[in-house]
Amino acid sequence: MDLFVPTMSIILGCVALLLLLQWKNVRGPPCIGGWIPWIGAAFEFGKAPLEFIEKARIKYGPIFTVFVMGKRMTFVTEEEGIDVFLRSKKVNFELAVQTPIYRTVSVPGNIFFALHEKLYIMMKGKMGALNLYHFNEQLTEELSRQVENLGSHGTTDLNNLVRQLFYPATANTLFKKDFYPTQKGEITDFRHHFHTFDDGFEYGSQIPECFLRSWSQSKRWLLALLEESIPETKLYKATKGDSVTVMQAVLDVIKAETDAQMGPNYGVLLLWASLSNAVPIAFWTFAFILSHPEIHRTIMEDIASVFGPAGKDKITISEDDLKKLMLIKWCILETIRLRAPGVITRMVVEPIKILNYTVPPGDLLMLSPFWLHRNPEYFPEPDSFKPERWRKANLEKHAFLDNFLAFGYGKYQCPGRWLALLEIQICIILIFYKYDCHLLDPLPKQSFLRLVGVPQPERQCRIEYRQRR
């Protein structure tokens, strides 16, 4: 009995020491939780999530966790964590996006996992850099038609101008010719419902739609539109060649892999994916160019050297023409650098060691291209619009600058990135070839409210355009 108490004390002390050592080995990153169960830091985080991320990095260091609405989001901001995010087999893209896709377009998990990789491979091939020539002529034709509708002069909000051009041109190219409505009332309905859906997409991906009445109504309107259009889309035959549209190819994959009627759902997803980032990037590119007179003047001179000085003739834009106008492409990429998505995400599937912390399975591992692109070690003068920095990128071999991650990375890098760049290039050429343009308002600041996708401007920015003579 005399030895029992000290013996047990030693044993318990050893157990406590082992537990302490184990805890030190598996301790997680600093966690910002808030005081309300389940809600966590949602209120503070939701006010301005991009600013919240940077303030948390300064306060807590290169890796930290934010607990919001029952979810743990672990952010990595420096080299070791970024390398794990990009290359580790212990993180998974599909698991990270499946629930948001179910909430936004109602694709069940089993259907998503059965189709995702096959759809991705198809789109990567169809919209890849080597196949862009299939889209060049049609995009030029579609955008030219929309530019003609602008008339000889006008004044409008630049964001609305870009939507007016991109909505019909993109929809008609990806789905079928004349997919986009032509009647004024129907056009108004489409713009309203798509804008509502796009504007609330981030909320819809996180919150049950019963709490988002207006957004839910627009989602159902778009699903109904796509369901009504699918029979005609299936029967559509291009006037030139025997190629199928992207939406027709999507429908073929769905039919081959499942009996589920998911055409409308993936149609809405394709529509959103093709417009939600391309439209604001086009807006910001126009705004940055017009806010830098020397760059604008050089672009106008380059366009005149390729197509002539007048703006009245209808032009065709070839691949060779685009190669002669590289400054425009540099401007687009520099815009994307400055207005990159707030976050890209992966799901942690096995414990991961990052620095001195262990990130547990179930965490969403988050990387912010927006802030990564503002690291002066990677991009000198990071807040300046310097399209000439892209001279160092090997764009002929379809390679971007190091640490440029706006399109994601790895296996599921954005499959439509080259098509989006092409469409924005063509649009800028057509507008600047036909019109003299200038901004009536200063370059707006960006909104810090959006994490998913390209940031929107805080306020309107008016443009005046007048046909060149």
CSV table of C-alpha atoms in Angstrom, one decimal:
chain,number,residue,atom,x,y,z
A,1,MET,CA,0.0,0.0,0.0
A,2,ASP,CA,2.9,2.3,0.8
A,3,LEU,CA,4.2,1.9,-2.8
A,4,PHE,CA,0.8,2.0,-4.5
A,5,VAL,CA,0.2,5.8,-4.3
A,6,PRO,CA,3.7,6.9,-5.6
A,7,THR,CA,3.6,4.2,-8.3
A,8,MET,CA,0.2,5.3,-9.5
A,9,SER,CA,1.4,8.9,-9.4
A,10,ILE,CA,4.3,8.1,-11.6
A,11,ILE,CA,2.1,6.1,-14.1
A,12,LEU,CA,-0.4,8.9,-14.3
A,13,GLY,CA,2.3,11.5,-14.6
A,14,CYS,CA,3.8,9.5,-17.6
A,15,VAL,CA,0.4,9.2,-19.2
A,16,ALA,CA,-0.2,12.9,-18.8
A,17,LEU,CA,3.3,13.6,-20.3
A,18,LEU,CA,2.6,11.3,-23.3
A,19,LEU,CA,-0.8,13.0,-23.9
A,20,LEU,CA,0.8,16.4,-23.7
A,21,LEU,CA,3.6,15.4,-26.1
A,22,GLN,CA,0.9,13.9,-28.4
A,23,TRP,CA,-1.2,17.1,-28.2
A,24,LYS,CA,1.9,19.1,-29.1
A,25,ASN,CA,2.5,16.9,-32.1
A,26,VAL,CA,-1.1,17.1,-33.4
A,27,ARG,CA,-2.1,20.6,-32.3
A,28,GLY,CA,-4.1,22.5,-34.9
A,29,PRO,CA,-3.5,26.0,-36.2
A,30,PRO,CA,-4.8,29.0,-34.3
A,31,CYS,CA,-8.6,29.0,-34.5
A,32,ILE,CA,-10.8,32.0,-34.8
A,33,GLY,CA,-14.1,30.8,-33.4
A,34,GLY,CA,-16.4,33.5,-32.1
A,35,TRP,CA,-18.6,33.0,-29.1
A,36,ILE,CA,-21.9,31.7,-30.7
A,37,PRO,CA,-22.0,27.9,-31.1
A,38,TRP,CA,-22.1,26.7,-34.8
A,39,ILE,CA,-22.2,30.4,-36.0
A,40,GLY,CA,-18.6,30.9,-34.9
A,41,ALA,CA,-16.9,33.9,-36.6
A,42,ALA,CA,-19.6,34.2,-39.3
A,43,PHE,CA,-20.7,37.8,-38.6
A,44,GLU,CA,-17.2,39.2,-38.4
A,45,PHE,CA,-16.0,37.1,-41.4
A,46,GLY,CA,-19.0,37.9,-43.5
A,47,LYS,CA,-18.7,41.7,-43.3
A,48,ALA,CA,-15.6,41.8,-45.5
A,49,PRO,CA,-14.0,38.3,-45.9
A,50,LEU,CA,-11.0,39.3,-48.0
A,51,GLU,CA,-10.0,41.9,-45.4
A,52,PHE,CA,-10.6,39.4,-42.6
A,53,ILE,CA,-8.2,36.9,-44.2
A,54,GLU,CA,-5.4,39.5,-44.4
A,55,LYS,CA,-5.9,40.8,-40.9
A,56,ALA,CA,-6.0,37.2,-39.5
A,57,ARG,CA,-2.7,36.4,-41.4
A,58,ILE,CA,-1.0,39.4,-39.8
A,59,LYS,CA,-2.3,38.5,-36.3
A,60,TYR,CA,-2.1,34.7,-36.3
A,61,GLY,CA,0.7,33.9,-38.8
A,62,PRO,CA,0.9,32.0,-42.1
A,63,ILE,CA,-1.7,29.3,-41.2
A,64,PHE,CA,-4.9,29.8,-39.2
A,65,THR,CA,-8.4,28.3,-39.0
A,66,VAL,CA,-11.7,30.2,-39.1
A,67,PHE,CA,-14.8,28.5,-37.7
A,68,VAL,CA,-17.9,29.7,-39.6
A,69,MET,CA,-21.4,28.2,-39.8
A,70,GLY,CA,-20.3,24.8,-38.6
A,71,LYS,CA,-17.3,24.6,-40.9
A,72,ARG,CA,-13.6,24.8,-40.3
A,73,MET,CA,-11.7,26.7,-43.0
A,74,THR,CA,-7.9,26.6,-42.6
A,75,PHE,CA,-6.1,29.2,-44.6
A,76,VAL,CA,-2.5,28.8,-45.8
A,77,THR,CA,-0.6,31.9,-46.9
A,78,GLU,CA,3.1,31.1,-47.2
A,79,GLU,CA,5.3,28.7,-49.3
A,80,GLU,CA,5.1,25.5,-47.3
A,81,GLY,CA,1.3,25.6,-46.9
A,82,ILE,CA,0.8,26.7,-50.5
A,83,ASP,CA,3.0,23.7,-51.7
A,84,VAL,CA,0.8,21.3,-49.6
A,85,PHE,CA,-2.4,22.8,-51.0
A,86,LEU,CA,-1.2,22.5,-54.6
A,87,ARG,CA,0.5,19.1,-54.5
A,88,SER,CA,-0.6,17.0,-51.5
A,89,LYS,CA,-2.6,13.8,-52.2
A,90,LYS,CA,-4.3,14.3,-48.8
A,91,VAL,CA,-6.5,17.1,-50.2
A,92,ASN,CA,-9.4,16.7,-52.6
A,93,PHE,CA,-11.1,19.2,-54.9
A,94,GLU,CA,-14.3,17.2,-55.7
A,95,LEU,CA,-15.2,16.8,-52.0
A,96,ALA,CA,-14.7,20.5,-51.5
A,97,VAL,CA,-17.1,21.6,-54.2
A,98,GLN,CA,-19.8,18.8,-54.2
A,99,THR,CA,-22.0,20.3,-51.5
A,100,PRO,CA,-21.9,23.9,-53.0
A,101,ILE,CA,-22.8,22.5,-56.4
A,102,TYR,CA,-25.7,20.5,-54.9
A,103,ARG,CA,-27.0,23.6,-53.2
A,104,THR,CA,-26.7,25.9,-56.2
A,105,VAL,CA,-27.8,23.7,-59.1
A,106,SER,CA,-29.3,20.6,-57.3
A,107,VAL,CA,-27.0,18.0,-58.6
A,108,PRO,CA,-27.0,15.1,-56.1
A,109,GLY,CA,-23.6,13.9,-54.8
A,110,ASN,CA,-23.7,10.4,-56.5
A,111,ILE,CA,-24.5,12.0,-59.9
A,112,PHE,CA,-21.7,14.7,-59.4
A,113,PHE,CA,-19.1,12.1,-58.5
A,114,ALA,CA,-20.1,9.9,-61.4
A,115,LEU,CA,-20.0,12.7,-64.0
A,116,HIS,CA,-17.4,15.2,-62.8
A,117,GLU,CA,-14.2,13.8,-64.1
A,118,LYS,CA,-15.7,12.7,-67.5
A,119,LEU,CA,-17.3,16.2,-68.0
A,120,TYR,CA,-14.0,17.9,-67.0
A,121,ILE,CA,-11.9,15.8,-69.5
A,122,MET,CA,-14.4,16.5,-72.3
A,123,MET,CA,-14.5,20.3,-71.6
A,124,LYS,CA,-10.7,20.5,-71.2
A,125,GLY,CA,-10.3,19.0,-74.6
A,126,LYS,CA,-13.0,20.9,-76.3
A,127,MET,CA,-12.1,24.3,-74.9
A,128,GLY,CA,-8.3,23.7,-74.7
A,129,ALA,CA,-5.8,26.1,-76.2
A,130,LEU,CA,-5.2,23.8,-79.2
A,131,ASN,CA,-8.9,23.9,-80.1
A,132,LEU,CA,-9.7,27.6,-79.8
A,133,TYR,CA,-9.8,28.1,-83.6
A,134,HIS,CA,-13.1,26.3,-83.5
A,135,PHE,CA,-14.6,29.2,-81.5
A,136,ASN,CA,-12.8,32.1,-83.0
A,137,GLU,CA,-15.1,32.8,-86.0
A,138,GLN,CA,-18.3,32.3,-84.1
A,139,LEU,CA,-17.3,34.5,-81.1
A,140,THR,CA,-16.2,37.2,-83.5
A,141,GLU,CA,-19.5,37.0,-85.3
A,142,GLU,CA,-21.6,36.9,-82.1
A,143,LEU,CA,-19.8,39.8,-80.5
A,144,SER,CA,-19.8,41.9,-83.7
A,145,ARG,CA,-23.6,41.5,-83.8
A,146,GLN,CA,-23.9,42.8,-80.3
A,147,VAL,CA,-21.5,45.6,-80.9
A,148,GLU,CA,-23.6,46.7,-83.9
A,149,ASN,CA,-26.6,47.0,-81.5
A,150,LEU,CA,-24.7,49.7,-79.5
A,151,GLY,CA,-25.3,52.2,-82.2
A,152,SER,CA,-23.0,55.1,-83.2
A,153,HIS,CA,-22.6,56.5,-79.7
A,154,GLY,CA,-23.8,56.2,-76.2
A,155,THR,CA,-23.2,56.6,-72.4
A,156,THR,CA,-23.9,53.7,-70.0
A,157,ASP,CA,-22.5,51.8,-67.0
A,158,LEU,CA,-19.5,49.8,-68.1
A,159,ASN,CA,-20.7,46.7,-66.3
A,160,ASN,CA,-24.0,46.8,-68.0
A,161,LEU,CA,-22.3,47.3,-71.4
A,162,VAL,CA,-20.2,44.2,-70.8
A,163,ARG,CA,-23.2,42.1,-69.8
A,164,GLN,CA,-25.0,43.3,-72.9
A,165,LEU,CA,-22.2,42.0,-75.1
A,166,PHE,CA,-21.2,38.8,-73.2
A,167,TYR,CA,-24.6,37.3,-72.2
A,168,PRO,CA,-25.8,36.6,-75.7
A,169,ALA,CA,-22.4,36.0,-77.3
A,170,THR,CA,-21.4,33.4,-74.7
A,171,ALA,CA,-24.8,31.6,-74.5
A,172,ASN,CA,-25.2,31.4,-78.3
A,173,THR,CA,-21.6,30.0,-78.7
A,174,LEU,CA,-21.8,27.4,-75.9
A,175,PHE,CA,-25.4,26.2,-76.3
A,176,LYS,CA,-26.6,26.9,-79.8
A,177,LYS,CA,-27.0,29.7,-82.2
A,178,ASP,CA,-30.0,31.9,-81.1
A,179,PHE,CA,-30.2,30.3,-77.7
A,180,TYR,CA,-30.3,33.8,-76.1
A,181,PRO,CA,-33.7,35.5,-76.2
A,182,THR,CA,-34.3,38.3,-78.7
A,183,GLN,CA,-37.5,39.8,-77.4
A,184,LYS,CA,-37.0,42.8,-75.1
A,185,GLY,CA,-39.1,41.4,-72.3
A,186,GLU,CA,-37.4,38.1,-72.4
A,187,ILE,CA,-33.9,39.7,-72.5
A,188,THR,CA,-34.9,41.7,-69.4
A,189,ASP,CA,-36.0,38.6,-67.6
A,190,PHE,CA,-32.8,36.7,-68.5
A,191,ARG,CA,-30.6,39.5,-67.3
A,192,HIS,CA,-32.5,39.9,-64.1
A,193,HIS,CA,-32.6,36.3,-63.2
A,194,PHE,CA,-29.0,35.5,-64.1
A,195,HIS,CA,-27.7,38.6,-62.3
A,196,THR,CA,-29.7,37.6,-59.2
A,197,PHE,CA,-28.5,34.0,-59.4
A,198,ASP,CA,-24.9,35.1,-59.9
A,199,ASP,CA,-24.9,37.8,-57.3
A,200,GLY,CA,-26.3,35.4,-54.7
A,201,PHE,CA,-24.3,32.3,-55.8
A,202,GLU,CA,-21.9,32.4,-52.9
A,203,TYR,CA,-24.8,32.7,-50.3
A,204,GLY,CA,-26.7,29.9,-52.2
A,205,SER,CA,-23.7,27.6,-52.0
A,206,GLN,CA,-23.6,27.9,-48.2
A,207,ILE,CA,-27.2,28.6,-47.0
A,208,PRO,CA,-30.4,26.5,-47.6
A,209,GLU,CA,-32.3,28.2,-50.4
A,210,CYS,CA,-35.4,28.4,-48.3
A,211,PHE,CA,-33.7,31.4,-46.6
A,212,LEU,CA,-32.9,33.0,-50.0
A,213,ARG,CA,-36.3,33.5,-51.6
A,214,SER,CA,-35.4,35.8,-54.5
A,215,TRP,CA,-32.3,33.8,-55.3
A,216,SER,CA,-34.3,30.6,-55.3
A,217,GLN,CA,-36.9,32.0,-57.6
A,218,SER,CA,-34.2,33.0,-60.1
A,219,LYS,CA,-32.5,29.6,-59.8
A,220,ARG,CA,-35.8,27.9,-60.7
A,221,TRP,CA,-36.4,30.3,-63.6
A,222,LEU,CA,-33.0,29.4,-65.1
A,223,LEU,CA,-33.6,25.7,-64.6
A,224,ALA,CA,-37.0,26.0,-66.4
A,225,LEU,CA,-35.4,27.9,-69.2
A,226,LEU,CA,-32.7,25.3,-69.7
A,227,GLU,CA,-35.2,22.4,-69.5
A,228,GLU,CA,-37.4,24.1,-72.2
A,229,SER,CA,-34.4,24.6,-74.5
A,230,ILE,CA,-32.8,21.1,-74.2
A,231,PRO,CA,-34.9,19.4,-77.0
A,232,GLU,CA,-33.9,22.1,-79.5
A,233,THR,CA,-30.3,22.0,-78.3
A,234,LYS,CA,-30.1,18.3,-78.9
A,235,LEU,CA,-31.3,18.7,-82.5
A,236,TYR,CA,-29.2,21.7,-83.3
A,237,LYS,CA,-26.7,21.3,-86.2
A,238,ALA,CA,-24.0,23.8,-86.8
A,239,THR,CA,-24.1,25.4,-90.3
A,240,LYS,CA,-20.4,25.0,-90.7
A,241,GLY,CA,-18.7,21.6,-90.0
A,242,ASP,CA,-20.1,18.8,-88.0
A,243,SER,CA,-18.9,19.7,-84.5
A,244,VAL,CA,-21.2,19.8,-81.5
A,245,THR,CA,-21.6,22.7,-79.1
A,246,VAL,CA,-20.2,22.5,-75.6
A,247,MET,CA,-23.7,22.0,-74.2
A,248,GLN,CA,-24.5,19.2,-76.7
A,249,ALA,CA,-21.3,17.5,-75.6
A,250,VAL,CA,-22.3,17.9,-71.9
A,251,LEU,CA,-25.7,16.3,-72.7
A,252,ASP,CA,-23.9,13.4,-74.5
A,253,VAL,CA,-21.8,12.7,-71.5
A,254,ILE,CA,-24.8,12.8,-69.1
A,255,LYS,CA,-26.7,10.4,-71.4
A,256,ALA,CA,-23.8,8.0,-71.6
A,257,GLU,CA,-23.1,7.9,-67.9
A,258,THR,CA,-26.5,8.1,-66.1
A,259,ASP,CA,-30.2,7.9,-66.5
A,260,ALA,CA,-30.8,11.0,-64.4
A,261,GLN,CA,-32.3,14.0,-66.1
A,262,MET,CA,-29.5,16.4,-65.2
A,263,GLY,CA,-29.3,18.4,-68.4
A,264,PRO,CA,-30.9,21.6,-67.1
A,265,ASN,CA,-28.9,21.5,-63.9
A,266,TYR,CA,-25.5,21.2,-65.7
A,267,GLY,CA,-26.8,23.8,-68.2
A,268,VAL,CA,-27.2,26.3,-65.5
A,269,LEU,CA,-23.8,25.4,-64.1
A,270,LEU,CA,-22.2,25.8,-67.5
A,271,LEU,CA,-23.9,29.2,-68.0
A,272,TRP,CA,-22.8,30.4,-64.6
A,273,ALA,CA,-19.2,29.1,-65.0
A,274,SER,CA,-18.8,30.8,-68.4
A,275,LEU,CA,-20.2,34.2,-67.4
A,276,SER,CA,-19.6,34.8,-63.7
A,277,ASN,CA,-15.9,35.6,-64.0
A,278,ALA,CA,-15.5,36.5,-67.6
A,279,VAL,CA,-17.9,39.4,-67.3
A,280,PRO,CA,-16.2,41.2,-64.3
A,281,ILE,CA,-12.8,40.5,-65.8
A,282,ALA,CA,-13.8,42.1,-69.0
A,283,PHE,CA,-15.2,45.1,-67.0
A,284,TRP,CA,-12.0,45.5,-65.0
A,285,THR,CA,-9.8,45.1,-68.1
A,286,PHE,CA,-11.7,47.9,-70.0
A,287,ALA,CA,-11.6,50.0,-66.8
A,288,PHE,CA,-7.8,49.5,-66.2
A,289,ILE,CA,-6.9,50.2,-69.9
A,290,LEU,CA,-9.0,53.3,-70.1
A,291,SER,CA,-7.5,54.5,-66.8
A,292,HIS,CA,-4.0,54.3,-68.2
A,293,PRO,CA,-3.9,56.6,-71.3
A,294,GLU,CA,-0.5,55.4,-72.5
A,295,ILE,CA,-1.6,51.8,-72.5
A,296,HIS,CA,-4.9,52.7,-74.2
A,297,ARG,CA,-3.1,54.7,-76.9
A,298,THR,CA,-0.7,51.9,-77.6
A,299,ILE,CA,-3.5,49.4,-77.9
A,300,MET,CA,-5.3,51.7,-80.3
A,301,GLU,CA,-2.2,52.1,-82.4
A,302,ASP,CA,-1.7,48.3,-82.4
A,303,ILE,CA,-5.2,47.7,-83.5
A,304,ALA,CA,-4.9,50.2,-86.3
A,305,SER,CA,-1.7,48.6,-87.5
A,306,VAL,CA,-3.5,45.3,-87.9
A,307,PHE,CA,-7.0,46.3,-89.1
A,308,GLY,CA,-6.5,49.8,-90.4
A,309,PRO,CA,-7.4,53.1,-88.7
A,310,ALA,CA,-11.1,53.3,-89.5
A,311,GLY,CA,-13.8,51.7,-87.4
A,312,LYS,CA,-16.6,51.2,-89.9
A,313,ASP,CA,-15.6,48.0,-91.6
A,314,LYS,CA,-16.6,44.6,-90.3
A,315,ILE,CA,-13.5,42.7,-89.4
A,316,THR,CA,-12.5,39.1,-88.9
A,317,ILE,CA,-10.0,38.3,-86.2
A,318,SER,CA,-7.6,35.5,-86.9
A,319,GLU,CA,-5.2,33.7,-84.6
A,320,ASP,CA,-2.3,35.5,-86.3
A,321,ASP,CA,-4.0,38.8,-85.6
A,322,LEU,CA,-4.2,38.0,-81.9
A,323,LYS,CA,-0.5,37.2,-81.8
A,324,LYS,CA,0.2,40.7,-83.1
A,325,LEU,CA,-1.9,42.2,-80.3
A,326,MET,CA,-0.2,40.7,-77.3
A,327,LEU,CA,-0.5,43.8,-75.1
A,328,ILE,CA,-4.2,43.2,-74.9
A,329,LYS,CA,-3.7,39.7,-73.6
A,330,TRP,CA,-1.1,41.0,-71.1
A,331,CYS,CA,-3.7,43.5,-69.9
A,332,ILE,CA,-6.3,40.8,-69.4
A,333,LEU,CA,-3.9,38.6,-67.4
A,334,GLU,CA,-2.7,41.6,-65.3
A,335,THR,CA,-6.3,42.4,-64.6
A,336,ILE,CA,-6.9,38.8,-63.5
A,337,ARG,CA,-3.9,39.0,-61.3
A,338,LEU,CA,-5.2,42.1,-59.6
A,339,ARG,CA,-8.8,40.9,-59.4
A,340,ALA,CA,-8.2,37.2,-58.7
A,341,PRO,CA,-10.8,35.1,-56.8
A,342,GLY,CA,-10.7,35.5,-53.1
A,343,VAL,CA,-10.2,31.8,-52.4
A,344,ILE,CA,-9.8,28.4,-54.0
A,345,THR,CA,-10.4,25.3,-51.8
A,346,ARG,CA,-9.7,21.7,-51.2
A,347,MET,CA,-11.1,19.2,-48.6
A,348,VAL,CA,-8.6,17.6,-46.2
A,349,VAL,CA,-9.0,13.8,-46.3
A,350,GLU,CA,-6.1,12.8,-44.1
A,351,PRO,CA,-4.2,14.7,-41.4
A,352,ILE,CA,-1.7,17.0,-42.9
A,353,LYS,CA,1.4,18.5,-41.3
A,354,ILE,CA,2.0,22.1,-42.2
A,355,LEU,CA,4.8,24.0,-40.3
A,356,ASN,CA,4.3,22.9,-36.7
A,357,TYR,CA,0.5,22.3,-37.0
A,358,THR,CA,-1.6,19.3,-38.0
A,359,VAL,CA,-4.7,20.1,-40.1
A,360,PRO,CA,-7.4,17.5,-39.4
A,361,PRO,CA,-9.5,15.6,-42.0
A,362,GLY,CA,-12.8,17.5,-42.7
A,363,ASP,CA,-11.2,20.9,-42.8
A,364,LEU,CA,-11.5,23.0,-45.9
A,365,LEU,CA,-8.0,24.0,-46.9
A,366,MET,CA,-8.1,27.5,-48.4
A,367,LEU,CA,-5.7,29.4,-50.5
A,368,SER,CA,-6.3,33.0,-51.6
A,369,PRO,CA,-5.0,33.9,-55.1
A,370,PHE,CA,-6.2,37.4,-54.4
A,371,TRP,CA,-3.6,37.8,-51.6
A,372,LEU,CA,-1.0,35.5,-53.1
A,373,HIS,CA,-0.9,37.8,-56.2
A,374,ARG,CA,-0.1,40.7,-53.9
A,375,ASN,CA,3.0,39.1,-52.5
A,376,PRO,CA,5.9,41.4,-53.6
A,377,GLU,CA,8.3,38.4,-53.6
A,378,TYR,CA,6.4,37.0,-56.5
A,379,PHE,CA,5.0,40.1,-58.1
A,380,PRO,CA,7.1,43.3,-57.7
A,381,GLU,CA,4.9,46.4,-57.2
A,382,PRO,CA,2.0,44.1,-56.6
A,383,ASP,CA,-0.7,46.8,-56.5
A,384,SER,CA,0.3,48.4,-59.7
A,385,PHE,CA,-1.3,47.6,-63.1
A,386,LYS,CA,1.8,46.6,-65.1
A,387,PRO,CA,0.9,44.4,-68.1
A,388,GLU,CA,4.5,44.4,-69.3
A,389,ARG,CA,5.4,42.0,-66.5
A,390,TRP,CA,3.6,39.3,-68.6
A,391,ARG,CA,6.3,39.6,-71.2
A,392,LYS,CA,8.2,37.1,-69.1
A,393,ALA,CA,5.4,34.5,-69.3
A,394,ASN,CA,5.8,31.8,-71.9
A,395,LEU,CA,2.3,32.3,-73.4
A,396,GLU,CA,3.2,30.6,-76.7
A,397,LYS,CA,3.5,27.4,-74.7
A,398,HIS,CA,0.4,28.3,-72.7
A,399,ALA,CA,2.3,28.9,-69.4
A,400,PHE,CA,1.5,31.7,-67.0
A,401,LEU,CA,3.9,33.4,-64.5
A,402,ASP,CA,5.0,31.5,-61.5
A,403,ASN,CA,2.5,31.7,-58.5
A,404,PHE,CA,-0.3,32.9,-60.7
A,405,LEU,CA,-3.2,30.8,-59.5
A,406,ALA,CA,-6.4,32.6,-60.6
A,407,PHE,CA,-7.5,29.6,-62.7
A,408,GLY,CA,-6.7,27.1,-60.0
A,409,TYR,CA,-3.9,24.5,-60.3
A,410,GLY,CA,-3.4,20.8,-61.1
A,411,LYS,CA,-5.8,18.2,-62.2
A,412,TYR,CA,-8.9,20.4,-62.1
A,413,GLN,CA,-7.6,23.7,-63.3
A,414,CYS,CA,-10.3,25.8,-65.0
A,415,PRO,CA,-11.1,24.1,-68.3
A,416,GLY,CA,-12.5,27.2,-69.9
A,417,ARG,CA,-9.7,29.6,-69.1
A,418,TRP,CA,-8.4,29.8,-72.7
A,419,LEU,CA,-11.9,30.4,-74.2
A,420,ALA,CA,-12.6,33.1,-71.7
A,421,LEU,CA,-9.3,34.9,-72.5
A,422,LEU,CA,-10.1,34.6,-76.2
A,423,GLU,CA,-13.6,36.1,-75.8
A,424,ILE,CA,-12.3,39.0,-73.8
A,425,GLN,CA,-9.6,39.7,-76.3
A,426,ILE,CA,-12.0,39.7,-79.2
A,427,CYS,CA,-14.4,41.9,-77.4
A,428,ILE,CA,-11.7,44.5,-76.6
A,429,ILE,CA,-10.5,44.5,-80.2
A,430,LEU,CA,-14.0,45.0,-81.6
A,431,ILE,CA,-14.9,47.8,-79.2
A,432,PHE,CA,-11.7,49.7,-79.6
A,433,TYR,CA,-11.7,49.2,-83.3
A,434,LYS,CA,-15.1,50.8,-83.7
A,435,TYR,CA,-15.3,53.3,-80.9
A,436,ASP,CA,-13.4,56.0,-79.2
A,437,CYS,CA,-14.1,55.4,-75.5
A,438,HIS,CA,-13.4,57.2,-72.2
A,439,LEU,CA,-14.6,56.8,-68.7
A,440,LEU,CA,-16.8,59.4,-67.1
A,441,ASP,CA,-16.1,58.2,-63.5
A,442,PRO,CA,-12.8,57.3,-61.7
A,443,LEU,CA,-11.7,53.7,-61.6
A,444,PRO,CA,-13.9,52.2,-58.8
A,445,LYS,CA,-12.6,50.3,-55.9
A,446,GLN,CA,-13.3,46.7,-55.7
A,447,SER,CA,-15.8,45.2,-53.3
A,448,PHE,CA,-14.3,43.0,-50.6
A,449,LEU,CA,-17.5,41.1,-50.0
A,450,ARG,CA,-17.0,38.2,-52.4
A,451,LEU,CA,-14.8,35.2,-51.8
A,452,VAL,CA,-15.9,33.0,-54.7
A,453,GLY,CA,-14.9,34.4,-58.1
A,454,VAL,CA,-13.8,37.8,-59.3
A,455,PRO,CA,-14.5,40.8,-57.1
A,456,GLN,CA,-17.1,43.2,-58.3
A,457,PRO,CA,-16.7,47.0,-58.3
A,458,GLU,CA,-18.1,48.9,-55.3
A,459,ARG,CA,-20.0,51.4,-57.5
A,460,GLN,CA,-20.9,52.0,-61.1
A,461,CYS,CA,-18.4,53.2,-63.7
A,462,ARG,CA,-19.9,55.0,-66.7
A,463,ILE,CA,-18.3,54.8,-70.1
A,464,GLU,CA,-18.9,57.1,-73.1
A,465,TYR,CA,-18.3,55.6,-76.6
A,466,ARG,CA,-18.5,57.3,-80.0
A,467,GLN,CA,-18.0,55.7,-83.4
A,468,ARG,CA,-14.6,56.4,-84.9
A,469,ARG,CA,-14.4,58.5,-88.1
